[in-house]
Amino acid sequence: MTETLEAATAATATTLRHWIAGRPDPTAPTHLLDVHDPATGQIVARAPMATVADTDRAVEAARVAFESWKETSLSQRARIMFAMRELLTRRRDELARIVTREHGKVLSDALGEVARGIEVVEFACGIPHLVKGEYSEGVSGGIDAWSIRQPLGVVAGITPFNFPAMVPMWMFPLAIAAGNTFVLKPSEKDPSAANFIAEAFAEAGLPEGVFNVLHGDAVAVNRLLEHPDVAAVSSVGSTPVARHIYETATRNGKRVQALGGAKNHMVVLPDADMELAADAAIGAAFGSAGQRCMAISVLVAVGDAADELRPRLEERMSKLTTGPGHHETSEMGPLVTAEARDRVADYVAQGEAAGAELVVDGRSLQVDGHADGYWVGPTLFDRVTTDMSIYTDEIFGPVLDIVRVETWDEAMELVNGSEFANGVAIFTNDGGAARRFTHEVEVGMVGINVPIPVPMAYYSFGGWKASLFGDTHMHGMEGVRFFTRAKAVTGRWPDPRHRGVDLGFPQT
Ligand code: NAD
């Protein structure tokens, strides 16, 4: 970047603050991190990196707010969620532009992300119904039993860069509607969406301290994981970080759900509609430049499916337009950082060296007028084998591997042999094959002729194996259970005729 350009961007870059107790934190930050527009390399924001003391302030604000928030009626909590839903819907373009500027994804994709997040807010509007308990009259002589669900306290949310609006919205709507207070630690790579959400919540009437934003890195996260006033941790990120969060927070007695990385397979049987399968593979592999935890990165072609698919993929890839996310013609944006671009390019080199056939190489892609952007174009490998790093590792970029297998059984063995188990798809016109696949596959989310089977807000999102540490998935009823704990009550209002002591268990 030239000196003049650097000076210009430094002047226009927003300096963010943590959002604590309903306002921008007045404490002067000790360290600011630059946030870049991945399409230009320019600095567009600076985020404070939280210290342990900052983290403690945010948790304390949430702890204080919990005392009154948990006593706020369900109807009032639902009303605030309805107001939040209206605000986010009205201002979704603004939020999507923020996402595109810092993440790089194309605007239509950012709008889709915001829409999916709002659906969880809509689901949380039903909180009075969602936390209803059960009641049994007369479980024993004159005794009734019932169950209630209560909030946990302060919940920490730790989120990744790839969905800076949607992934926090998987967590905080249900957490807050259920009566908890929340400290969000968003990704330091695209932090501004979190402040936008905090401001919207304030406008929607959420009391101060119920939703807090703490910017930072491992320092903030590690303090949250050990803080005695944090009751639960909900996190999404790469597998090593998810494992660390799960192990540390559970050791400190917290309830944890930690979603990890992925390597998602799409199995194509020879009877599939090849045009549909090729369209689906392109969208699922290269949308958001492959930076989706549900992206398809391995195409498992059974029998002669590879020969049918490969020319169709090449043809579609040659027509894809990569460019800045806010350009209407762009279908794919840049990688999020220069490091991410270099890591993806390094994997492509490893794949070539290992003997995979590099059919389309995106490394030399240039985008007119954007020489400093973090570009890698759509990339396709064929004849990939399971010992190659491009198969075993999550690349998190626009790289699609074709693995050729002879039979359905081989395909199933491949998918079930993977360390990761987030999403999987099968493309076929054979209902019986699809049904058997759904039954036998050991993966958390399954698509039948649907490449990215992301569950709706009223179902739950989550993988198996190294894609999830913990027991509950995000949103849906599993989300409600994660953010509440059950209490079983047994009660008796003594019948005035009752007399006598009984030391045994009741028999009737
Ligand atoms: P990341 O693991 O680098 O970071 C996630 C969060 O953890 C961030 O807030 C970050 O600040 C924090 N963090 C990073 N290193 C840490 C450390 N050493 N100690 C404590 N905290 C740390 O992930 P990312 O690069 O931001 O996001 C991409 C990853 O997230 C991919 O692996 C992707 O598959 C995964 N992801 C998974 C899902 C899912 O549903 N399973 C959804 C979205 C993203």
Coordinates of C-alpha atoms and ligand atoms in Angstrom, one line a residue:
M1 CA 0.0 0.0 0.0
T2 CA 1.3 3.5 -0.8
E3 CA 2.0 5.9 2.0
T4 CA -0.7 8.3 0.8
L5 CA -3.3 5.6 0.7
E6 CA -2.3 4.4 4.1
A7 CA -2.7 7.9 5.5
A8 CA -6.1 8.2 3.9
T9 CA -7.4 4.9 5.2
A10 CA -6.0 5.6 8.7
A11 CA -8.0 8.8 8.7
T12 CA -11.3 7.1 7.8
A13 CA -10.9 3.9 9.8
T14 CA -13.4 3.5 12.6
T15 CA -11.9 2.9 16.1
L16 CA -14.2 0.5 17.9
R17 CA -14.8 0.3 21.6
H18 CA -15.9 -2.6 23.7
W19 CA -19.6 -2.4 24.5
I20 CA -20.1 -2.8 28.2
A21 CA -23.1 -2.0 30.3
G22 CA -25.1 -0.5 27.5
R23 CA -22.5 1.9 26.1
P24 CA -19.2 2.2 24.4
D25 CA -16.5 1.4 27.0
P26 CA -14.9 4.7 28.0
T27 CA -11.6 3.0 29.2
A28 CA -8.8 3.9 26.8
P29 CA -7.5 0.7 25.1
T30 CA -3.9 -0.4 25.6
H31 CA -3.7 -2.1 22.2
L32 CA -5.6 -1.7 18.9
L33 CA -5.6 -4.2 16.1
D34 CA -6.1 -3.2 12.5
V35 CA -9.0 -4.6 10.5
H36 CA -8.6 -4.8 6.8
D37 CA -10.9 -4.7 3.8
P38 CA -9.8 -8.0 2.2
A39 CA -10.6 -6.7 -1.3
T40 CA -8.2 -3.7 -1.1
G41 CA -5.9 -4.4 1.9
Q42 CA -6.9 -1.0 3.4
I43 CA -7.4 -0.6 7.1
V44 CA -11.1 0.0 7.7
A45 CA -11.4 -0.3 11.5
R46 CA -9.3 -0.7 14.6
A47 CA -10.5 -2.9 17.4
P48 CA -9.3 -2.8 21.0
M49 CA -7.7 -6.0 22.3
A50 CA -9.2 -6.8 25.7
T51 CA -7.0 -7.2 28.7
V52 CA -8.0 -9.4 31.7
A53 CA -9.2 -6.3 33.5
D54 CA -11.5 -5.3 30.5
T55 CA -12.8 -8.9 30.4
D56 CA -13.6 -8.7 34.1
R57 CA -15.5 -5.4 33.6
A58 CA -17.6 -7.0 30.9
V59 CA -18.4 -10.0 33.0
E60 CA -19.2 -7.9 36.0
A61 CA -21.7 -5.8 33.9
A62 CA -23.4 -9.0 32.8
R63 CA -23.4 -10.4 36.3
V64 CA -25.1 -7.3 37.7
A65 CA -27.6 -7.1 34.9
F66 CA -28.6 -10.8 35.4
E67 CA -30.1 -10.1 38.8
S68 CA -33.0 -8.0 37.3
W69 CA -33.1 -9.5 33.8
K70 CA -33.9 -13.0 35.1
E71 CA -36.8 -11.5 36.9
T72 CA -38.1 -9.7 33.8
S73 CA -41.3 -11.2 32.6
L74 CA -41.3 -13.6 29.6
S75 CA -43.7 -11.3 27.7
Q76 CA -41.3 -8.3 28.2
R77 CA -38.3 -10.4 27.0
A78 CA -40.3 -11.5 24.0
R79 CA -41.3 -7.9 23.2
I80 CA -37.7 -6.8 23.1
M81 CA -36.9 -9.7 20.7
F82 CA -39.8 -8.6 18.5
A83 CA -38.4 -5.0 18.5
M84 CA -34.9 -6.4 17.7
R85 CA -36.3 -8.4 14.9
E86 CA -38.0 -5.3 13.3
L87 CA -34.8 -3.3 13.7
L88 CA -32.5 -5.8 12.2
T89 CA -34.9 -6.4 9.3
R90 CA -35.2 -2.7 8.6
R91 CA -31.4 -2.2 8.8
R92 CA -30.3 -5.4 7.2
D93 CA -28.6 -3.7 4.3
E94 CA -26.4 -1.7 6.6
L95 CA -25.4 -4.8 8.6
A96 CA -24.7 -6.7 5.4
R97 CA -22.4 -3.9 4.1
I98 CA -20.4 -4.0 7.3
V99 CA -20.0 -7.8 6.9
T100 CA -18.9 -7.4 3.3
R101 CA -16.4 -4.7 4.1
E102 CA -14.6 -6.6 6.7
H103 CA -15.2 -10.3 5.7
G104 CA -15.1 -9.8 1.9
K105 CA -18.1 -12.0 1.0
V106 CA -20.4 -10.7 -1.8
L107 CA -23.3 -8.6 -0.7
S108 CA -26.0 -11.0 -1.6
D109 CA -24.3 -13.7 0.6
A110 CA -24.0 -11.2 3.5
L111 CA -27.7 -10.4 3.1
G112 CA -28.4 -14.2 3.3
E113 CA -26.3 -14.5 6.4
V114 CA -28.2 -11.6 8.1
A115 CA -31.6 -13.2 7.0
R116 CA -30.6 -16.6 8.5
G117 CA -29.5 -14.9 11.8
I118 CA -32.8 -12.9 12.0
E119 CA -34.7 -16.3 11.8
V120 CA -33.2 -17.2 15.1
V121 CA -34.3 -13.9 16.6
E122 CA -37.8 -14.8 15.3
F123 CA -37.6 -18.2 16.9
A124 CA -36.6 -16.6 20.2
C125 CA -39.7 -14.4 20.1
G126 CA -41.6 -17.5 21.1
I127 CA -39.7 -17.8 24.3
P128 CA -42.8 -17.9 26.6
H129 CA -43.8 -21.1 24.8
L130 CA -40.3 -22.6 24.5
V131 CA -39.5 -22.6 28.2
K132 CA -42.8 -24.1 29.4
G133 CA -42.4 -26.8 31.9
E134 CA -44.5 -29.9 32.6
Y135 CA -47.0 -30.6 35.3
S136 CA -48.4 -33.8 36.8
E137 CA -51.2 -33.7 39.3
G138 CA -51.4 -36.4 41.9
V139 CA -48.1 -38.2 41.6
S140 CA -48.8 -39.5 45.1
G141 CA -51.5 -39.0 47.6
G142 CA -52.1 -35.2 47.6
I143 CA -48.7 -34.5 45.9
D144 CA -48.1 -32.8 42.6
A145 CA -44.9 -32.6 40.5
W146 CA -43.7 -30.1 37.9
S147 CA -40.6 -29.0 36.1
I148 CA -39.4 -25.5 35.3
R149 CA -36.5 -24.2 33.2
Q150 CA -34.4 -21.4 34.5
P151 CA -31.6 -19.3 33.0
L152 CA -27.9 -20.1 33.9
G153 CA -26.5 -16.6 34.5
V154 CA -23.7 -15.0 32.5
V155 CA -23.1 -16.7 29.2
A156 CA -20.0 -16.1 27.0
G157 CA -20.2 -16.4 23.2
I158 CA -17.0 -16.8 21.2
T159 CA -17.4 -16.6 17.5
P160 CA -15.4 -17.0 14.2
F161 CA -14.8 -14.6 11.4
N162 CA -16.7 -16.4 8.7
F163 CA -20.2 -15.4 9.8
P164 CA -19.7 -12.3 11.9
A165 CA -23.5 -11.6 12.1
M166 CA -25.2 -15.0 11.8
V167 CA -23.1 -17.1 14.2
P168 CA -23.5 -14.7 17.2
M169 CA -27.2 -14.8 16.3
W170 CA -27.2 -18.6 16.7
M171 CA -26.4 -17.9 20.4
F172 CA -27.5 -14.6 21.9
P173 CA -31.3 -14.5 20.9
L174 CA -32.1 -17.7 22.8
A175 CA -29.6 -17.1 25.6
I176 CA -31.0 -13.6 26.3
A177 CA -34.7 -14.5 25.7
A178 CA -34.3 -17.3 28.2
G179 CA -33.1 -14.8 30.9
N180 CA -29.3 -15.0 30.7
T181 CA -27.0 -12.1 30.2
F182 CA -24.4 -12.3 27.4
V183 CA -20.7 -11.4 26.7
L184 CA -19.9 -11.7 23.0
K185 CA -16.2 -12.1 22.0
P186 CA -16.4 -11.7 18.2
S187 CA -13.6 -12.5 15.8
E188 CA -10.9 -9.9 15.7
K189 CA -10.8 -10.1 11.9
D190 CA -14.3 -8.6 11.3
P191 CA -15.4 -7.1 14.7
S192 CA -17.8 -4.3 13.6
A193 CA -21.0 -6.3 13.1
A194 CA -21.0 -7.0 16.9
N195 CA -21.1 -3.3 17.7
F196 CA -23.9 -2.8 15.2
I197 CA -25.9 -5.5 17.0
A198 CA -25.2 -4.0 20.4
E199 CA -26.5 -0.6 19.3
A200 CA -29.6 -2.2 17.8
F201 CA -30.3 -4.0 21.0
A202 CA -30.0 -0.7 23.0
E203 CA -32.5 0.9 20.5
A204 CA -34.8 -2.1 21.0
G205 CA -34.9 -1.4 24.7
L206 CA -32.6 -4.1 26.1
P207 CA -31.5 -3.1 29.6
E208 CA -27.9 -2.2 30.0
G209 CA -25.5 -5.0 30.7
V210 CA -27.6 -7.8 29.2
F211 CA -25.6 -7.8 26.0
N212 CA -22.0 -6.9 26.0
V213 CA -19.3 -7.0 23.4
L214 CA -15.7 -7.6 24.2
H215 CA -13.1 -7.4 21.4
G216 CA -9.9 -9.3 21.6
D217 CA -8.1 -12.5 21.2
A218 CA -7.0 -15.5 23.3
V219 CA -6.3 -13.2 26.3
A220 CA -10.0 -12.4 26.5
V221 CA -11.2 -15.9 25.6
N222 CA -9.0 -17.6 28.2
R223 CA -10.1 -15.2 31.0
L224 CA -13.8 -15.9 30.1
L225 CA -13.1 -19.7 30.2
E226 CA -11.8 -19.5 33.8
H227 CA -13.9 -16.6 35.2
P228 CA -15.9 -17.8 38.2
D229 CA -19.0 -15.7 37.2
V230 CA -19.3 -17.2 33.7
A231 CA -21.8 -20.0 33.8
A232 CA -21.7 -21.3 30.3
V233 CA -19.6 -20.9 27.1
S234 CA -21.0 -21.2 23.5
S235 CA -18.3 -21.2 20.9
V236 CA -17.7 -21.7 17.2
G237 CA -14.3 -21.9 15.5
S238 CA -11.6 -24.2 14.3
T239 CA -11.2 -27.7 15.8
P240 CA -8.0 -27.0 17.9
V241 CA -9.6 -23.9 19.4
A242 CA -12.9 -25.6 20.0
R243 CA -11.1 -28.5 21.8
H244 CA -9.2 -26.0 23.9
I245 CA -12.3 -24.1 24.8
Y246 CA -14.2 -27.2 25.7
E247 CA -11.4 -28.7 27.8
T248 CA -10.6 -25.5 29.7
A249 CA -14.1 -24.3 30.3
T250 CA -15.4 -27.8 31.5
R251 CA -12.4 -28.1 33.8
N252 CA -13.6 -24.8 35.3
G253 CA -17.1 -26.2 35.8
K254 CA -18.9 -24.5 33.0
R255 CA -21.5 -25.8 30.6
V256 CA -20.0 -25.8 27.1
Q257 CA -20.9 -26.2 23.5
A258 CA -17.9 -25.8 21.2
L259 CA -18.5 -26.2 17.4
G260 CA -15.3 -27.0 15.4
G261 CA -14.0 -27.3 11.9
A262 CA -15.2 -29.3 9.0
K263 CA -14.3 -31.1 5.8
N264 CA -17.7 -31.8 4.1
H265 CA -18.2 -34.4 1.4
M266 CA -20.7 -34.5 -1.4
V267 CA -21.3 -38.0 -2.7
V268 CA -22.6 -38.2 -6.3
L269 CA -24.0 -41.5 -7.5
P270 CA -23.9 -42.3 -11.2
D271 CA -27.7 -42.0 -11.5
A272 CA -27.8 -38.3 -10.2
D273 CA -28.9 -35.4 -12.2
M274 CA -25.4 -34.2 -13.2
E275 CA -26.5 -30.7 -14.2
L276 CA -28.1 -30.2 -10.7
A277 CA -25.1 -31.8 -9.0
A278 CA -22.6 -29.6 -10.9
D279 CA -24.5 -26.4 -10.1
A280 CA -24.8 -27.4 -6.4
A281 CA -21.1 -28.3 -6.1
I282 CA -20.0 -25.0 -7.6
G283 CA -22.2 -23.0 -5.2
A284 CA -21.3 -25.1 -2.2
A285 CA -17.5 -25.1 -2.8
F286 CA -16.9 -21.6 -3.9
G287 CA -19.6 -19.5 -2.2
S288 CA -18.0 -17.2 0.3
A289 CA -14.7 -18.3 -1.2
G290 CA -15.1 -21.6 0.5
Q291 CA -15.0 -20.0 4.0
R292 CA -18.1 -21.7 5.3
C293 CA -18.1 -24.5 7.8
M294 CA -20.7 -26.2 5.6
A295 CA -18.8 -25.7 2.3
I296 CA -18.3 -28.7 0.2
S297 CA -14.6 -29.4 -0.2
V298 CA -14.6 -33.0 -1.3
L299 CA -16.7 -34.4 -4.2
V300 CA -16.9 -38.2 -3.9
A301 CA -17.7 -39.4 -7.4
V302 CA -19.0 -42.9 -7.6
G303 CA -18.4 -45.0 -10.7
D304 CA -18.4 -42.9 -13.9
A305 CA -19.8 -39.8 -12.1
A306 CA -16.4 -38.1 -12.1
D307 CA -16.2 -38.2 -15.9
E308 CA -19.7 -36.7 -16.2
L309 CA -19.0 -34.0 -13.6
R310 CA -15.6 -32.8 -14.3
P311 CA -16.2 -31.0 -17.7
R312 CA -19.4 -29.5 -16.2
L313 CA -17.5 -28.2 -13.3
E314 CA -14.7 -26.8 -15.5
E315 CA -17.2 -25.0 -17.7
R316 CA -19.0 -23.4 -14.8
M317 CA -15.7 -22.4 -13.0
S318 CA -14.5 -20.7 -16.2
K319 CA -17.5 -18.4 -16.0
L320 CA -17.3 -17.4 -12.3
T321 CA -16.5 -13.8 -11.5
T322 CA -14.3 -13.1 -8.6
G323 CA -14.1 -9.6 -7.3
P324 CA -14.9 -7.1 -4.5
G325 CA -18.0 -8.2 -2.5
H326 CA -19.8 -4.9 -3.0
H327 CA -19.6 -5.1 -6.9
E328 CA -22.9 -6.4 -8.2
T329 CA -21.1 -8.6 -10.8
S330 CA -18.9 -10.4 -8.2
E331 CA -20.0 -14.0 -7.4
M332 CA -17.0 -14.7 -5.2
G333 CA -15.0 -12.4 -3.0
P334 CA -11.4 -12.5 -1.6
L335 CA -10.0 -14.6 1.4
V336 CA -10.4 -12.8 4.7
T337 CA -6.7 -12.1 5.3
A338 CA -3.3 -12.2 3.5
E339 CA -2.4 -15.1 5.8
A340 CA -5.5 -17.0 4.8
R341 CA -4.7 -16.4 1.1
D342 CA -1.1 -17.7 1.6
R343 CA -2.2 -20.7 3.6
V344 CA -4.7 -21.7 0.8
A345 CA -2.0 -21.2 -1.9
D346 CA 0.4 -23.4 0.2
Y347 CA -2.2 -26.2 0.3
V348 CA -2.6 -26.0 -3.5
A349 CA 1.2 -26.4 -3.8
Q350 CA 1.1 -29.4 -1.4
G351 CA -1.7 -31.0 -3.5
E352 CA 0.3 -30.7 -6.7
A353 CA 3.5 -32.0 -5.0
A354 CA 1.6 -35.0 -3.7
G355 CA 0.5 -35.9 -7.2
A356 CA -3.1 -34.8 -7.4
E357 CA -4.2 -33.5 -10.8
L358 CA -4.6 -29.7 -10.6
V359 CA -7.4 -29.1 -13.1
V360 CA -8.0 -25.4 -12.4
D361 CA -5.4 -23.3 -10.5
G362 CA -6.8 -20.2 -8.9
R363 CA -3.5 -18.9 -7.4
S364 CA -2.6 -16.5 -10.3
L365 CA -6.0 -14.7 -10.2
Q366 CA -5.7 -10.9 -10.6
V367 CA -8.6 -8.6 -10.0
D368 CA -8.5 -5.3 -12.0
G369 CA -7.8 -2.3 -9.8
H370 CA -7.5 -4.5 -6.7
A371 CA -3.9 -5.6 -6.7
D372 CA -3.6 -5.5 -2.9
G373 CA -6.7 -7.8 -2.3
Y374 CA -6.4 -11.3 -0.9
W375 CA -7.4 -13.3 -3.9
V376 CA -7.4 -16.9 -4.8
G377 CA -9.7 -18.0 -7.6
P378 CA -11.8 -21.2 -7.7
T379 CA -9.4 -24.2 -7.7
L380 CA -10.2 -27.8 -8.7
F381 CA -8.2 -31.0 -8.1
D382 CA -9.0 -34.4 -9.5
R383 CA -7.7 -37.9 -8.5
V384 CA -7.2 -36.8 -4.9
T385 CA -6.3 -39.6 -2.4
T386 CA -7.1 -39.8 1.3
D387 CA -3.4 -39.5 2.3
M388 CA -3.0 -36.0 0.8
S389 CA -3.1 -33.0 3.1
I390 CA -5.6 -31.3 0.6
Y391 CA -7.9 -34.2 1.6
T392 CA -7.2 -34.6 5.3
D393 CA -7.0 -30.9 6.4
E394 CA -9.6 -28.2 6.5
I395 CA -8.3 -25.7 3.9
F396 CA -11.1 -23.1 4.3
G397 CA -10.7 -21.7 0.9
P398 CA -12.1 -22.1 -2.7
V399 CA -10.5 -25.5 -3.3
L400 CA -12.6 -28.5 -4.4
D401 CA -11.2 -32.1 -4.5
I402 CA -12.6 -34.8 -6.6
V403 CA -12.0 -38.3 -5.0
R404 CA -13.0 -41.2 -7.4
V405 CA -14.4 -44.4 -5.9
E406 CA -16.0 -47.4 -7.5
T407 CA -18.9 -48.3 -5.2
W408 CA -21.5 -46.9 -2.7
D409 CA -19.8 -48.8 0.1
E410 CA -16.4 -47.2 -0.6
A411 CA -18.1 -43.8 -0.6
M412 CA -19.7 -44.5 2.8
E413 CA -16.4 -45.8 4.2
L414 CA -14.6 -42.6 3.1
V415 CA -17.2 -40.3 4.6
N416 CA -17.4 -42.2 7.9
G417 CA -13.6 -42.4 8.1
S418 CA -13.2 -38.6 8.2
E419 CA -12.1 -37.0 11.4
F420 CA -14.7 -34.3 10.8
A421 CA -18.5 -34.8 10.6
N422 CA -20.2 -31.4 10.2
G423 CA -22.3 -31.7 7.0
V424 CA -22.6 -34.2 4.1
A425 CA -24.7 -34.4 1.0
I426 CA -25.7 -37.2 -1.4
F427 CA -26.9 -36.6 -4.9
T428 CA -29.0 -39.4 -6.5
N429 CA -32.4 -40.1 -7.9
D430 CA -32.6 -43.4 -6.0
G431 CA -34.7 -42.8 -2.9
G432 CA -33.6 -46.1 -1.3
A433 CA -29.9 -45.3 -1.7
A434 CA -30.6 -41.8 -0.1
R435 CA -32.5 -43.4 2.7
R436 CA -29.8 -45.9 3.5
F437 CA -27.2 -43.2 3.3
T438 CA -29.1 -41.0 5.8
H439 CA -29.4 -43.9 8.1
E440 CA -25.7 -45.1 8.1
V441 CA -23.7 -41.9 7.7
E442 CA -22.0 -40.6 10.8
V443 CA -22.4 -36.9 10.3
G444 CA -24.5 -34.3 12.1
M445 CA -26.3 -32.6 9.1
V446 CA -27.3 -34.5 6.0
G447 CA -28.5 -33.2 2.6
I448 CA -30.3 -35.2 -0.1
N449 CA -29.8 -33.3 -3.4
V450 CA -29.2 -30.3 -1.2
P451 CA -25.5 -29.4 -0.9
I452 CA -25.5 -27.2 2.2
P453 CA -28.1 -28.7 4.6
V454 CA -28.2 -25.9 7.2
P455 CA -31.1 -26.6 9.5
M456 CA -33.7 -23.9 10.0
A457 CA -33.8 -21.9 13.3
Y458 CA -36.4 -24.2 14.8
Y459 CA -34.2 -27.3 14.2
S460 CA -30.7 -27.5 15.7
F461 CA -27.3 -26.9 14.0
G462 CA -24.2 -28.9 14.8
G463 CA -21.9 -31.7 13.7
W464 CA -20.4 -34.8 15.3
K465 CA -16.9 -36.0 16.0
A466 CA -14.2 -33.3 15.8
S467 CA -16.8 -30.8 14.5
L468 CA -18.5 -30.5 17.9
F469 CA -17.2 -30.7 21.5
G470 CA -20.1 -30.9 24.0
D471 CA -23.6 -32.4 23.9
T472 CA -25.9 -29.8 22.5
H473 CA -26.2 -28.3 19.0
M474 CA -27.1 -24.6 18.3
H475 CA -30.6 -23.1 18.3
G476 CA -33.8 -25.1 18.0
M477 CA -34.9 -26.9 21.1
E478 CA -31.3 -28.0 21.8
G479 CA -30.4 -24.3 22.1
V480 CA -33.2 -23.7 24.5
R481 CA -32.0 -26.6 26.7
F482 CA -28.4 -25.4 26.5
F483 CA -29.3 -21.9 27.8
T484 CA -31.6 -23.1 30.6
R485 CA -31.4 -25.7 33.4
A486 CA -34.3 -27.8 34.6
K487 CA -35.6 -27.9 38.1
A488 CA -38.1 -30.6 39.2
V489 CA -40.5 -29.6 42.0
T490 CA -42.6 -31.9 44.1
G491 CA -45.2 -30.2 46.2
R492 CA -47.9 -30.9 48.7
W493 CA -50.4 -28.6 50.3
P494 CA -51.4 -30.8 53.2
D495 CA -55.0 -32.0 53.3
P496 CA -56.2 -30.9 56.7
R497 CA -57.2 -34.5 57.4
H498 CA -53.5 -35.7 57.0
R499 CA -51.8 -37.1 60.1
G500 CA -48.7 -39.2 60.8
V501 CA -45.0 -39.6 60.0
D502 CA -43.9 -41.9 57.2
L503 CA -40.2 -42.8 56.8
G504 CA -40.5 -44.9 53.7
F505 CA -40.9 -44.0 49.9
P506 CA -44.5 -43.6 49.0
Q507 CA -45.9 -46.8 47.4
T508 CA -49.0 -45.2 45.8
Ligands
NAD1 P1 -10.6 -19.6 15.1 O1 -10.7 -20.9 15.7 O2 -9.3 -19.1 14.6 O3 -11.3 -18.5 16.0 C1 -12.5 -18.6 16.6 C2 -12.6 -17.7 17.8 O4 -11.6 -18.2 18.8 C3 -12.2 -16.3 17.6 O5 -13.1 -15.5 18.3 C4 -10.8 -16.2 18.1 O6 -10.4 -14.9 18.6 C5 -10.7 -17.2 19.2 N1 -9.4 -17.8 19.3 C6 -8.5 -18.0 18.2 N2 -7.4 -18.7 18.7 C7 -7.6 -18.9 20.0 C8 -6.8 -19.4 21.1 N3 -5.6 -20.0 20.8 N4 -7.3 -19.5 22.3 C9 -8.5 -19.0 22.6 N5 -9.3 -18.4 21.6 C10 -8.9 -18.3 20.4 O7 -11.6 -19.7 13.8 P2 -11.8 -18.7 12.6 O8 -10.6 -18.8 11.7 O9 -12.2 -17.4 13.1 O10 -13.1 -19.3 11.9 C11 -13.0 -20.4 11.0 C12 -13.2 -21.7 11.6 O11 -14.4 -21.8 12.3 C13 -13.2 -22.9 10.6 O12 -12.4 -23.9 11.2 C14 -14.6 -23.2 10.5 O13 -14.9 -24.6 10.1 C15 -15.1 -23.0 11.9 N6 -16.5 -22.8 11.9 C16 -17.3 -23.9 12.3 C17 -18.7 -23.8 12.4 C18 -19.5 -24.9 12.8 O14 -20.7 -24.8 12.9 N7 -19.0 -26.1 13.1 C19 -19.3 -22.6 11.9 C20 -18.5 -21.5 11.5 C21 -17.1 -21.7 11.5

